[in-house]
PDB file of C-alpha atoms and ligand atoms in Angstrom:
ATOM      1  CA  MET A   1      18.896 -10.513  16.667  1.00  0.00           C
ATOM      2  CA  SER A   2      15.677  -8.501  16.948  1.00  0.00           C
ATOM      3  CA  THR A   3      12.912  -8.746  14.395  1.00  0.00           C
ATOM      4  CA  ARG A   4      13.062  -5.948  11.818  1.00  0.00           C
ATOM      5  CA  ILE A   5       9.542  -4.709  11.251  1.00  0.00           C
ATOM      6  CA  ALA A   6       8.583  -2.627   8.219  1.00  0.00           C
ATOM      7  CA  VAL A   7       5.289  -0.800   7.901  1.00  0.00           C
ATOM      8  CA  TYR A   8       3.922  -0.404   4.393  1.00  0.00           C
ATOM      9  CA  PRO A   9       1.124   2.191   4.596  1.00  0.00           C
ATOM     10  CA  GLY A  10      -1.409   3.268   2.018  1.00  0.00           C
ATOM     11  CA  SER A  11      -5.007   3.462   0.934  1.00  0.00           C
ATOM     12  CA  PHE A  12      -4.887   0.191  -1.040  1.00  0.00           C
ATOM     13  CA  ASP A  13      -8.123   1.002  -2.865  1.00  0.00           C
ATOM     14  CA  PRO A  14      -7.614  -1.687  -4.076  1.00  0.00           C
ATOM     15  CA  ILE A  15      -4.288  -3.506  -3.705  1.00  0.00           C
ATOM     16  CA  THR A  16      -2.534  -3.947  -7.065  1.00  0.00           C
ATOM     17  CA  LYS A  17       0.300  -6.144  -8.330  1.00  0.00           C
ATOM     18  CA  GLY A  18       2.503  -3.073  -7.813  1.00  0.00           C
ATOM     19  CA  HIS A  19       1.764  -3.148  -4.083  1.00  0.00           C
ATOM     20  CA  GLU A  20       2.308  -6.921  -3.992  1.00  0.00           C
ATOM     21  CA  ASP A  21       5.672  -6.441  -5.680  1.00  0.00           C
ATOM     22  CA  LEU A  22       6.763  -3.852  -3.104  1.00  0.00           C
ATOM     23  CA  ILE A  23       5.713  -6.045  -0.185  1.00  0.00           C
ATOM     24  CA  ALA A  24       7.906  -8.868  -1.542  1.00  0.00           C
ATOM     25  CA  ARG A  25      10.830  -6.445  -2.052  1.00  0.00           C
ATOM     26  CA  ALA A  26      10.553  -5.164   1.528  1.00  0.00           C
ATOM     27  CA  PHE A  27      11.700  -8.584   2.731  1.00  0.00           C
ATOM     28  CA  THR A  28      15.207  -7.815   1.493  1.00  0.00           C
ATOM     29  CA  PHE A  29      15.601  -5.755   4.682  1.00  0.00           C
ATOM     30  CA  ALA A  30      12.633  -6.689   6.912  1.00  0.00           C
ATOM     31  CA  ASP A  31      11.635  -9.858   8.755  1.00  0.00           C
ATOM     32  CA  ARG A  32       7.986  -8.820   9.071  1.00  0.00           C
ATOM     33  CA  VAL A  33       5.916  -6.481   6.963  1.00  0.00           C
ATOM     34  CA  ILE A  34       2.822  -4.830   8.367  1.00  0.00           C
ATOM     35  CA  VAL A  35       0.567  -3.580   5.601  1.00  0.00           C
ATOM     36  CA  ALA A  36      -1.148  -0.593   7.193  1.00  0.00           C
ATOM     37  CA  VAL A  37      -4.429   0.435   5.615  1.00  0.00           C
ATOM     38  CA  ALA A  38      -5.342   4.052   6.326  1.00  0.00           C
ATOM     39  CA  MET A  39      -8.869   4.637   7.646  1.00  0.00           C
ATOM     40  CA  ASN A  40      -8.893   8.360   7.116  1.00  0.00           C
ATOM     41  CA  VAL A  41      -8.274   8.653   3.406  1.00  0.00           C
ATOM     42  CA  ALA A  42      -9.394  12.117   2.314  1.00  0.00           C
ATOM     43  CA  LYS A  43     -10.846  10.814  -0.921  1.00  0.00           C
ATOM     44  CA  GLN A  44     -13.990   8.699  -0.797  1.00  0.00           C
ATOM     45  CA  PRO A  45     -12.689   5.157  -1.322  1.00  0.00           C
ATOM     46  CA  LEU A  46     -14.334   2.673  -3.663  1.00  0.00           C
ATOM     47  CA  PHE A  47     -13.862  -0.174  -1.192  1.00  0.00           C
ATOM     48  CA  THR A  48     -14.685   0.001   2.515  1.00  0.00           C
ATOM     49  CA  LEU A  49     -11.855  -0.367   4.994  1.00  0.00           C
ATOM     50  CA  GLU A  50     -12.933  -3.930   5.747  1.00  0.00           C
ATOM     51  CA  GLU A  51     -13.036  -4.793   2.041  1.00  0.00           C
ATOM     52  CA  ARG A  52      -9.575  -3.314   1.440  1.00  0.00           C
ATOM     53  CA  VAL A  53      -8.113  -5.272   4.364  1.00  0.00           C
ATOM     54  CA  ALA A  54      -9.809  -8.506   3.244  1.00  0.00           C
ATOM     55  CA  LEU A  55      -8.558  -8.104  -0.339  1.00  0.00           C
ATOM     56  CA  ILE A  56      -4.963  -7.571   0.824  1.00  0.00           C
ATOM     57  CA  LYS A  57      -5.218 -10.736   2.924  1.00  0.00           C
ATOM     58  CA  ARG A  58      -6.421 -12.642  -0.134  1.00  0.00           C
ATOM     59  CA  ALA A  59      -3.707 -11.203  -2.395  1.00  0.00           C
ATOM     60  CA  VAL A  60      -0.805 -11.558   0.052  1.00  0.00           C
ATOM     61  CA  ASP A  61      -1.189 -14.784   1.924  1.00  0.00           C
ATOM     62  CA  ARG A  62       2.063 -15.259   3.840  1.00  0.00           C
ATOM     63  CA  PRO A  63       2.701 -15.704   7.562  1.00  0.00           C
ATOM     64  CA  ASP A  64       5.272 -12.904   7.816  1.00  0.00           C
ATOM     65  CA  VAL A  65       2.817 -10.286   6.514  1.00  0.00           C
ATOM     66  CA  ASP A  66       0.210  -8.728   8.820  1.00  0.00           C
ATOM     67  CA  VAL A  67      -2.581  -6.570   7.493  1.00  0.00           C
ATOM     68  CA  ARG A  68      -3.809  -3.904   9.888  1.00  0.00           C
ATOM     69  CA  SER A  69      -5.911  -0.794   9.627  1.00  0.00           C
ATOM     70  CA  PHE A  70      -4.907   2.411  11.356  1.00  0.00           C
ATOM     71  CA  ASP A  71      -6.453   5.733  12.235  1.00  0.00           C
ATOM     72  CA  GLY A  72      -4.569   8.915  13.016  1.00  0.00           C
ATOM     73  CA  LEU A  73      -0.895   9.472  12.364  1.00  0.00           C
ATOM     74  CA  LEU A  74       1.206   6.922  10.544  1.00  0.00           C
ATOM     75  CA  ALA A  75       4.195   7.880  12.705  1.00  0.00           C
ATOM     76  CA  ASP A  76       2.256   6.928  15.877  1.00  0.00           C
ATOM     77  CA  PHE A  77       1.163   3.643  14.336  1.00  0.00           C
ATOM     78  CA  ALA A  78       4.709   2.803  13.220  1.00  0.00           C
ATOM     79  CA  ARG A  79       6.056   3.471  16.711  1.00  0.00           C
ATOM     80  CA  ALA A  80       3.233   1.524  18.378  1.00  0.00           C
ATOM     81  CA  VAL A  81       3.984  -1.615  16.348  1.00  0.00           C
ATOM     82  CA  GLY A  82       7.751  -1.314  16.873  1.00  0.00           C
ATOM     83  CA  ALA A  83       8.606  -0.656  13.235  1.00  0.00           C
ATOM     84  CA  SER A  84      12.048   0.648  12.302  1.00  0.00           C
ATOM     85  CA  VAL A  85      11.125   1.350   8.685  1.00  0.00           C
ATOM     86  CA  ILE A  86       8.253   2.857   6.703  1.00  0.00           C
ATOM     87  CA  VAL A  87       8.180   1.578   3.131  1.00  0.00           C
ATOM     88  CA  ARG A  88       6.804   3.664   0.278  1.00  0.00           C
ATOM     89  CA  GLY A  89       6.892   3.060  -3.447  1.00  0.00           C
ATOM     90  CA  LEU A  90       8.301   5.618  -5.863  1.00  0.00           C
ATOM     91  CA  ARG A  91       7.058   5.225  -9.394  1.00  0.00           C
ATOM     92  CA  ALA A  92       7.718   8.499 -11.129  1.00  0.00           C
ATOM     93  CA  VAL A  93       9.158  11.925 -10.483  1.00  0.00           C
ATOM     94  CA  SER A  94       5.602  13.122  -9.897  1.00  0.00           C
ATOM     95  CA  ASP A  95       5.437  10.994  -6.725  1.00  0.00           C
ATOM     96  CA  PHE A  96       8.561  12.539  -5.301  1.00  0.00           C
ATOM     97  CA  GLU A  97       7.464  15.902  -3.905  1.00  0.00           C
ATOM     98  CA  TYR A  98       4.630  14.506  -1.797  1.00  0.00           C
ATOM     99  CA  GLU A  99       6.651  11.492  -0.673  1.00  0.00           C
ATOM    100  CA  PHE A 100       9.609  13.673   0.306  1.00  0.00           C
ATOM    101  CA  GLN A 101       7.399  15.940   2.416  1.00  0.00           C
ATOM    102  CA  MET A 102       5.741  12.965   4.063  1.00  0.00           C
ATOM    103  CA  ALA A 103       9.079  11.284   4.831  1.00  0.00           C
ATOM    104  CA  LEU A 104      10.454  14.444   6.461  1.00  0.00           C
ATOM    105  CA  MET A 105       7.287  14.976   8.487  1.00  0.00           C
ATOM    106  CA  ASN A 106       7.225  11.353   9.618  1.00  0.00           C
ATOM    107  CA  ARG A 107      10.886  11.588  10.651  1.00  0.00           C
ATOM    108  CA  ASN A 108      10.024  14.698  12.631  1.00  0.00           C
ATOM    109  CA  LEU A 109       7.174  12.875  14.364  1.00  0.00           C
ATOM    110  CA  ALA A 110       9.001   9.556  14.854  1.00  0.00           C
ATOM    111  CA  PRO A 111      12.771  10.150  14.701  1.00  0.00           C
ATOM    112  CA  GLY A 112      13.660   6.466  15.117  1.00  0.00           C
ATOM    113  CA  VAL A 113      11.714   5.351  12.064  1.00  0.00           C
ATOM    114  CA  GLU A 114      13.339   5.694   8.640  1.00  0.00           C
ATOM    115  CA  THR A 115      11.371   5.936   5.398  1.00  0.00           C
ATOM    116  CA  VAL A 116      12.692   3.686   2.660  1.00  0.00           C
ATOM    117  CA  PHE A 117      11.587   4.181  -0.946  1.00  0.00           C
ATOM    118  CA  LEU A 118      11.338   1.164  -3.185  1.00  0.00           C
ATOM    119  CA  VAL A 119      11.054   1.142  -6.952  1.00  0.00           C
ATOM    120  CA  PRO A 120       8.561  -1.359  -8.345  1.00  0.00           C
ATOM    121  CA  ALA A 121       9.241  -3.884 -11.097  1.00  0.00           C
ATOM    122  CA  PHE A 122       9.668  -2.123 -14.449  1.00  0.00           C
ATOM    123  CA  ASP A 123       6.430  -3.431 -15.971  1.00  0.00           C
ATOM    124  CA  LEU A 124       4.430  -2.311 -12.906  1.00  0.00           C
ATOM    125  CA  THR A 125       5.805   1.223 -12.780  1.00  0.00           C
ATOM    126  CA  TYR A 126       2.801   2.788 -14.479  1.00  0.00           C
ATOM    127  CA  LEU A 127       0.309   1.001 -12.254  1.00  0.00           C
ATOM    128  CA  SER A 128      -1.870   2.741  -9.675  1.00  0.00           C
ATOM    129  CA  SER A 129      -5.065   1.900  -7.812  1.00  0.00           C
ATOM    130  CA  SER A 130      -6.832   4.846  -9.410  1.00  0.00           C
ATOM    131  CA  LEU A 131      -5.974   3.626 -12.932  1.00  0.00           C
ATOM    132  CA  VAL A 132      -7.132   0.124 -12.038  1.00  0.00           C
ATOM    133  CA  ARG A 133     -10.439   1.511 -10.722  1.00  0.00           C
ATOM    134  CA  GLU A 134     -10.907   3.563 -13.877  1.00  0.00           C
ATOM    135  CA  VAL A 135     -10.183   0.663 -16.243  1.00  0.00           C
ATOM    136  CA  ALA A 136     -12.460  -1.674 -14.271  1.00  0.00           C
ATOM    137  CA  ARG A 137     -15.235   0.937 -14.097  1.00  0.00           C
ATOM    138  CA  PHE A 138     -15.433   0.975 -17.892  1.00  0.00           C
ATOM    139  CA  GLY A 139     -15.211  -2.790 -18.271  1.00  0.00           C
ATOM    140  CA  GLY A 140     -11.521  -3.070 -19.200  1.00  0.00           C
ATOM    141  CA  ASP A 141      -9.429  -6.135 -18.430  1.00  0.00           C
ATOM    142  CA  VAL A 142      -7.444  -5.743 -15.205  1.00  0.00           C
ATOM    143  CA  SER A 143      -6.464  -9.388 -14.815  1.00  0.00           C
ATOM    144  CA  GLN A 144      -2.753  -8.638 -15.394  1.00  0.00           C
ATOM    145  CA  LEU A 145      -2.817  -5.811 -12.863  1.00  0.00           C
ATOM    146  CA  VAL A 146      -4.499  -7.249  -9.769  1.00  0.00           C
ATOM    147  CA  HIS A 147      -5.001 -10.538  -7.907  1.00  0.00           C
ATOM    148  CA  PRO A 148      -8.008 -12.567  -9.148  1.00  0.00           C
ATOM    149  CA  ALA A 149      -9.903 -11.855  -5.906  1.00  0.00           C
ATOM    150  CA  VAL A 150      -9.481  -8.126  -6.525  1.00  0.00           C
ATOM    151  CA  ARG A 151     -10.588  -8.482 -10.146  1.00  0.00           C
ATOM    152  CA  GLN A 152     -13.755 -10.244  -8.971  1.00  0.00           C
ATOM    153  CA  ALA A 153     -14.403  -7.617  -6.292  1.00  0.00           C
ATOM    154  CA  LEU A 154     -14.032  -4.842  -8.886  1.00  0.00           C
ATOM    155  CA  ALA A 155     -16.375  -6.624 -11.290  1.00  0.00           C
ATOM    156  CA  LYS A 156     -18.950  -6.935  -8.502  1.00  0.00           C
ATOM    157  CA  LYS A 157     -18.633  -3.256  -7.538  1.00  0.00           C
ATOM    158  CA  PHE A 158     -19.179  -2.126 -11.094  1.00  0.00           C
ATOM    159  CA  ALA A 159     -21.853  -4.668 -12.065  1.00  0.00           C
ATOM    160  CA  THR A 160     -24.916  -2.809 -13.219  1.00  0.00           C
TER     161      THR A 160
HETATM  162  O1  PNS B 201      -1.802   5.172  -0.795  1.00  0.00           O
HETATM  163  P1  PNS B 201      -1.747   6.612  -0.364  1.00  0.00           P
HETATM  164  O2  PNS B 201      -3.116   7.223  -0.423  1.00  0.00           O
HETATM  165  O3  PNS B 201      -0.724   7.399  -1.130  1.00  0.00           O
HETATM  166  O4  PNS B 201      -1.280   6.613   1.180  1.00  0.00           O
HETATM  167  C1  PNS B 201      -1.139   7.809   1.884  1.00  0.00           C
HETATM  168  C2  PNS B 201      -1.015   7.516   3.394  1.00  0.00           C
HETATM  169  C3  PNS B 201      -2.227   6.775   3.890  1.00  0.00           C
HETATM  170  C4  PNS B 201       0.218   6.694   3.652  1.00  0.00           C
HETATM  171  C5  PNS B 201      -0.869   8.887   4.127  1.00  0.00           C
HETATM  172  O5  PNS B 201      -1.931   9.714   3.780  1.00  0.00           O
HETATM  173  C6  PNS B 201      -0.829   8.733   5.649  1.00  0.00           C
HETATM  174  O6  PNS B 201       0.176   8.356   6.196  1.00  0.00           O
HETATM  175  N1  PNS B 201      -1.970   8.998   6.323  1.00  0.00           N
HETATM  176  C7  PNS B 201      -2.066   8.863   7.748  1.00  0.00           C
HETATM  177  C8  PNS B 201      -2.135  10.231   8.420  1.00  0.00           C
HETATM  178  C9  PNS B 201      -0.751  10.821   8.567  1.00  0.00           C
HETATM  179  O7  PNS B 201       0.102  10.315   9.247  1.00  0.00           O
HETATM  180  N2  PNS B 201      -0.557  11.953   7.888  1.00  0.00           N
HETATM  181  C10 PNS B 201       0.684  12.695   7.908  1.00  0.00           C
HETATM  182  C11 PNS B 201       1.698  12.116   6.951  1.00  0.00           C
HETATM  183  S1  PNS B 201       3.169  13.072   7.075  1.00  0.00           S
END
């Protein structure tokens, strides 16, 4: 049987426990997960591309997970790596509109690749990278929300 490859794309600025949870859940239908870190995020990221990739590698240390960066269209990247599935997380209704548009556009661009939406663990539903950045920026405790390496990286970024 062929290897089922899932691509899990995002900004990961930084990776949170919510992302980690979704990566683990993707293995219910995938043999390999490629975490695809977008280079061209419109917003100015807190962490550089290299930092975001390195933090994901620290937080998700398993042989069946690859961490790659990509530029350009996600659909092209997914096809190039032989993925059959794009994984996205759905946390709240507010995520839906954008995710729905993106899924339809990606299907248009890469008809053989299906988008699969996963729901995170209940206690991680409220979690987002932007909230984590905000809490860390003002000295709040993010140790329950991110891997220790990410917590340290945030503390370093915001050290005055
Ligand atoms: O974590 P994010 O910021 O919600 O991730 C969004 C991301 C990176 C998955 C999305 O912006 C993307 O796929 N960018 C790559 C460019 C692309 O393919 N755009 C068209 C999507 S239909």
